[in-house]
Short mmCIF file of C-alpha atoms in Angstrom, two decimals:
data_model
loop_
_atom_site.label_atom_id
_atom_site.label_comp_id
_atom_site.label_asym_id
_atom_site.label_seq_id
_atom_site.Cartn_x
_atom_site.Cartn_y
_atom_site.Cartn_z
CA MET A 854 157.38 18.40 63.06
CA ALA A 855 155.49 16.80 65.94
CA SER A 856 152.77 19.45 65.69
CA ARG A 857 152.44 19.04 61.91
CA THR A 858 152.41 15.26 62.30
CA GLU A 859 149.63 15.51 64.85
CA GLN A 860 147.66 17.74 62.46
CA GLN A 861 148.24 15.25 59.65
CA ALA A 862 147.13 12.43 61.95
CA ALA A 863 143.92 14.34 62.71
CA SER A 864 143.34 15.00 58.99
CA VAL A 865 143.95 11.34 58.15
CA GLU A 866 141.54 10.30 60.90
CA GLU A 867 138.85 12.63 59.50
CA THR A 868 139.52 11.30 56.01
CA THR A 869 139.24 7.74 57.31
CA ALA A 870 135.89 8.55 58.91
CA ALA A 871 134.68 10.16 55.67
CA PHE A 872 135.76 7.15 53.64
CA GLN A 873 134.00 4.91 56.14
CA GLU A 874 130.77 6.84 55.57
CA ILE A 875 131.30 6.63 51.79
CA ASN A 876 131.95 2.91 52.14
CA GLU A 877 128.71 2.44 54.05
CA ALA A 878 126.86 4.48 51.42
CA ILE A 879 128.37 2.36 48.64
CA LYS A 880 127.36 -0.82 50.48
CA ASP A 881 123.82 0.51 50.83
CA LEU A 882 123.84 1.46 47.12
CA SER A 883 125.05 -2.02 46.23
CA THR A 884 122.24 -3.57 48.27
CA ARG A 885 119.64 -1.32 46.69
CA ALA A 886 121.05 -2.00 43.22
CA LYS A 887 120.86 -5.73 43.90
CA ASN A 888 117.24 -5.38 45.02
CA ALA A 889 116.50 -3.35 41.88
CA GLY A 890 118.20 -6.04 39.80
CA ASP A 891 116.02 -8.73 41.41
CA LEU A 892 112.94 -6.60 40.76
CA THR A 893 113.83 -6.05 37.10
CA SER A 894 114.53 -9.77 36.73
CA ARG A 895 111.08 -10.60 38.09
CA THR A 896 109.54 -7.93 35.88
CA LYS A 897 111.35 -9.35 32.88
CA GLY A 898 110.02 -12.82 33.68
CA GLN A 899 106.48 -11.52 34.04
CA ALA A 900 106.74 -9.52 30.81
CA GLU A 901 108.02 -12.60 28.99
CA GLN A 902 105.11 -14.63 30.37
CA SER A 903 102.70 -11.90 29.29
CA GLY A 904 104.24 -11.94 25.83
CA GLU A 905 103.73 -15.69 25.66
CA VAL A 906 100.08 -15.26 26.71
CA VAL A 907 99.61 -12.62 24.01
CA ARG A 908 101.13 -14.90 21.40
CA LYS A 909 98.74 -17.65 22.44
CA ALA A 910 95.84 -15.17 22.25
CA VAL A 911 96.90 -14.18 18.73
CA THR A 912 96.98 -17.86 17.74
CA ALA A 913 93.55 -18.42 19.29
CA MET A 914 92.18 -15.36 17.47
CA GLY A 915 93.56 -16.76 14.23
CA ARG A 916 91.81 -20.07 14.84
CA ILE A 917 88.55 -18.24 15.63
CA GLU A 918 88.88 -16.27 12.40
CA THR A 919 89.46 -19.49 10.45
CA SER A 920 86.45 -21.12 12.12
CA SER A 921 84.31 -18.07 11.28
CA ARG A 922 85.25 -18.37 7.63
CA GLU A 923 84.41 -22.09 7.67
CA ILE A 924 81.05 -21.36 9.32
CA GLY A 925 80.41 -18.73 6.65
CA ASN A 926 81.10 -21.35 3.99
CA ILE A 927 78.68 -23.77 5.67
CA ILE A 928 76.02 -21.06 5.88
CA GLY A 929 76.55 -20.45 2.16
CA VAL A 930 75.88 -24.12 1.51
CA ILE A 931 72.73 -23.94 3.66
CA ASP A 932 71.62 -20.84 1.76
CA GLU A 933 72.13 -22.67 -1.54
CA ILE A 934 70.16 -25.66 -0.27
CA ALA A 935 67.34 -23.37 0.83
CA PHE A 936 67.33 -21.73 -2.60
CA GLN A 937 67.17 -25.08 -4.38
CA THR A 938 64.44 -26.23 -2.00
CA ASN A 939 62.47 -23.08 -2.78
CA LEU A 940 62.73 -23.81 -6.51
CA LEU A 941 61.67 -27.41 -6.03
CA ALA A 942 58.70 -26.35 -3.90
CA LEU A 943 57.75 -23.78 -6.55
CA ASN A 944 57.88 -26.44 -9.26
CA ALA A 945 55.92 -28.79 -7.07
CA GLY A 946 53.23 -26.13 -6.57
CA VAL A 947 53.02 -25.58 -10.30
CA GLU A 948 52.64 -29.30 -10.93
CA ALA A 949 50.05 -29.57 -8.16
CA ALA A 950 48.06 -26.75 -9.76
CA ARG A 951 48.06 -28.63 -13.07
CA VAL A 952 46.69 -31.73 -11.42
CA GLY A 953 43.76 -29.73 -10.11
CA GLU A 954 41.64 -30.67 -7.12
CA ALA A 955 43.57 -33.85 -6.52
CA GLY A 956 46.85 -31.96 -6.08
CA ARG A 957 45.47 -29.28 -3.77
CA GLY A 958 46.91 -30.91 -0.62
CA PHE A 959 50.23 -31.36 -2.30
CA ALA A 960 50.16 -27.68 -3.30
CA VAL A 961 49.62 -26.69 0.37
CA VAL A 962 52.60 -28.78 1.40
CA ALA A 963 54.69 -27.25 -1.37
CA GLN A 964 53.73 -23.77 -0.15
CA GLU A 965 54.76 -24.64 3.39
CA VAL A 966 58.07 -25.96 2.08
CA ARG A 967 58.59 -22.73 0.16
CA GLU A 968 57.92 -20.66 3.25
CA LEU A 969 60.35 -22.79 5.30
CA ALA A 970 62.96 -22.44 2.57
CA GLN A 971 62.40 -18.67 2.52
CA ARG A 972 62.79 -18.43 6.30
CA SER A 973 65.92 -20.59 6.05
CA THR A 974 67.31 -18.24 3.44
CA GLU A 975 66.57 -15.20 5.60
CA ALA A 976 68.09 -16.87 8.67
CA ALA A 977 71.16 -17.86 6.68
CA GLN A 978 71.51 -14.28 5.46
CA GLN A 979 71.29 -12.95 9.01
CA ILE A 980 73.84 -15.50 10.19
CA LYS A 981 76.10 -14.46 7.31
CA GLU A 982 75.86 -10.84 8.39
CA LEU A 983 76.57 -11.74 12.02
CA ILE A 984 79.53 -13.87 11.01
CA ALA A 985 80.85 -11.08 8.79
CA THR A 986 80.57 -8.67 11.73
CA SER A 987 82.24 -11.22 14.00
CA GLN A 988 85.03 -11.71 11.48
CA GLY A 989 85.57 -7.96 11.39
CA GLU A 990 85.67 -7.77 15.18
CA VAL A 991 87.96 -10.78 15.36
CA GLY A 992 90.23 -9.16 12.78
CA ASN A 993 90.35 -6.00 14.86
CA GLY A 994 91.01 -8.08 17.95
CA VAL A 995 93.83 -9.92 16.20
CA ALA A 996 95.35 -6.61 15.11
CA LEU A 997 95.05 -5.15 18.63
CA VAL A 998 96.47 -8.27 20.26
CA GLY A 999 99.29 -8.26 17.74
CA GLU A 1000 100.09 -4.65 18.58
CA THR A 1001 99.96 -5.55 22.27
CA GLY A 1002 102.36 -8.40 21.64
CA GLU A 1003 104.76 -6.09 19.80
CA ALA A 1004 104.55 -3.56 22.64
CA LEU A 1005 105.22 -6.29 25.19
CA GLU A 1006 108.18 -7.54 23.17
CA ALA A 1007 109.56 -3.99 23.13
CA ILE A 1008 108.98 -3.75 26.90
CA VAL A 1009 110.73 -7.09 27.42
CA ALA A 1010 113.70 -5.90 25.36
CA GLU A 1011 113.90 -2.66 27.35
CA VAL A 1012 113.55 -4.51 30.65
CA ARG A 1013 116.36 -6.83 29.58
CA GLU A 1014 118.53 -3.82 28.79
CA ILE A 1015 117.65 -2.27 32.17
CA ASP A 1016 118.47 -5.58 33.84
CA ASP A 1017 121.88 -5.60 32.14
CA HIS A 1018 122.56 -2.02 33.27
CA VAL A 1019 121.48 -2.77 36.83
CA ALA A 1020 123.69 -5.87 36.87
CA SER A 1021 126.62 -3.70 35.73
CA ILE A 1022 125.79 -1.17 38.46
CA VAL A 1023 125.71 -3.96 41.06
CA THR A 1024 129.07 -5.29 39.91
CA THR A 1025 130.61 -1.79 39.86
CA ALA A 1026 129.19 -0.99 43.29
CA ARG A 1027 130.65 -4.19 44.72
CA GLU A 1028 134.04 -3.42 43.18
CA GLN A 1029 133.90 0.14 44.52
CA ALA A 1030 132.91 -1.16 47.96
CA VAL A 1031 135.91 -3.50 47.94
CA GLY A 1032 138.22 -0.71 46.73
CA LEU A 1033 136.93 1.73 49.34
CA GLN A 1034 137.38 -0.90 52.02
CA GLU A 1035 140.99 -1.34 50.94
CA ILE A 1036 141.47 2.46 50.92
CA ASN A 1037 139.90 2.66 54.35
CA THR A 1038 142.27 -0.02 55.65
CA ALA A 1039 145.25 1.77 54.10
CA LEU A 1040 144.16 5.09 55.63
CA HIS A 1041 143.79 3.41 59.00
CA SER A 1042 147.34 2.09 58.69
CA ILE A 1043 148.55 5.55 57.62
CA ASP A 1044 146.73 7.04 60.61
CA GLN A 1045 148.44 4.63 62.98
CA GLY A 1046 151.81 5.24 61.34
CA THR A 1047 151.32 9.03 61.50
CA GLN A 1048 150.43 8.83 65.18
CA GLN A 1049 153.49 6.69 65.80
CA ASN A 1050 155.59 9.21 63.86
CA ALA A 1051 154.14 11.99 66.03
CA ALA A 1052 155.07 10.07 69.16
CA VAL A 1053 158.58 9.46 67.83
CA ALA A 1054 158.89 13.15 66.91
CA GLU A 1055 157.86 14.14 70.42
CA GLN A 1056 160.37 11.70 71.85
CA SER A 1057 163.02 13.10 69.53
CA THR A 1058 162.09 16.63 70.62
CA ALA A 1059 162.41 15.66 74.27
CA ALA A 1060 165.75 13.95 73.59
CA SER A 1061 166.95 17.01 71.68
CA HIS A 1062 166.00 19.26 74.59
CA GLY A 1063 167.85 16.93 76.96
CA LEU A 1064 170.87 16.85 74.65
CA ALA A 1065 170.84 20.64 74.41
CA THR A 1066 170.73 20.91 78.18
CA GLU A 1067 173.62 18.44 78.57
CA ALA A 1068 175.61 20.24 75.86
CA SER A 1069 175.09 23.55 77.68
CA SER A 1070 176.26 21.97 80.94
CA LEU A 1071 179.26 20.47 79.20
CA ASN A 1072 180.05 23.85 77.67
CA ASP A 1073 179.94 25.43 81.13
CA ILE A 1074 182.28 22.77 82.48
CA LEU A 1075 184.67 23.16 79.59
CA SER A 1076 184.73 26.93 80.02
CA ARG A 1077 186.28 26.47 83.47
CA PHE A 1078 189.42 24.91 82.06
CA LYS A 1079 192.39 27.05 80.88
CA LEU A 1080 194.64 25.23 78.49
CA ALA A 1081 198.43 25.82 78.76
CA GLU A 1082 198.90 26.27 75.03
CA GLN A 1083 196.79 29.39 75.10
CA SER A 1084 199.60 31.36 77.00
CA LEU A 1085 202.70 29.96 75.18
CA PRO A 1086 204.26 31.44 72.08
CA ARG A 1087 203.65 29.75 68.82
CA GLY A 1088 207.08 28.18 68.54
CA ALA A 1089 206.97 26.96 72.08
CA ARG A 1090 203.65 25.36 71.55
CA ARG A 1091 205.04 23.63 68.46
CA ALA A 1092 208.05 22.38 70.44
CA ALA A 1093 205.92 21.27 73.19
#
């Protein structure tokens, strides 16, 4: 029993050491999980800020698109004014031609006005084309920024989910660390109790050997005595 108890004590001690290593590993895992949780929290915050920036960019793109349309409307008005000016200058040239030599100077001025109106019309047309191109590019930019915003929102949602999982892992790791620490303490107590049991078993073994020796000595002493009732008849022994 003492030998088996000593073997059990050694096994418990090895188990305690193994659990201590597992406990240290769990503590390290808990620390790493906490660091990962802090990292995901920071990443989530940055992703949320990026999403807010993208939303502001989408709003700004929308305002730019609205302004482009308003500029296009203004250019349309300028084009209309240039067209009307061209007609007026044409009419003025016709009237100056009717007047004859006296209206020649006025006809020159009317021609210059027509040319200015024509250049204004051409410039307005070019501006219209540029604004139309800009509106198309702005529309594409709005679409791309919107897709970026949606992607960032999806990333934020996934990062939040990862953050929740990491938080659960941290909590579980802490609980496991506490449980392993309690198991380690219990195993340490079992180890001490097993060692004490081994010592008691050895003491009991020594006492049993001593008792066996004393019993053998007592048996030797008793064997030297011859009792009187061993040589008497049965009836005599009963009378006696």
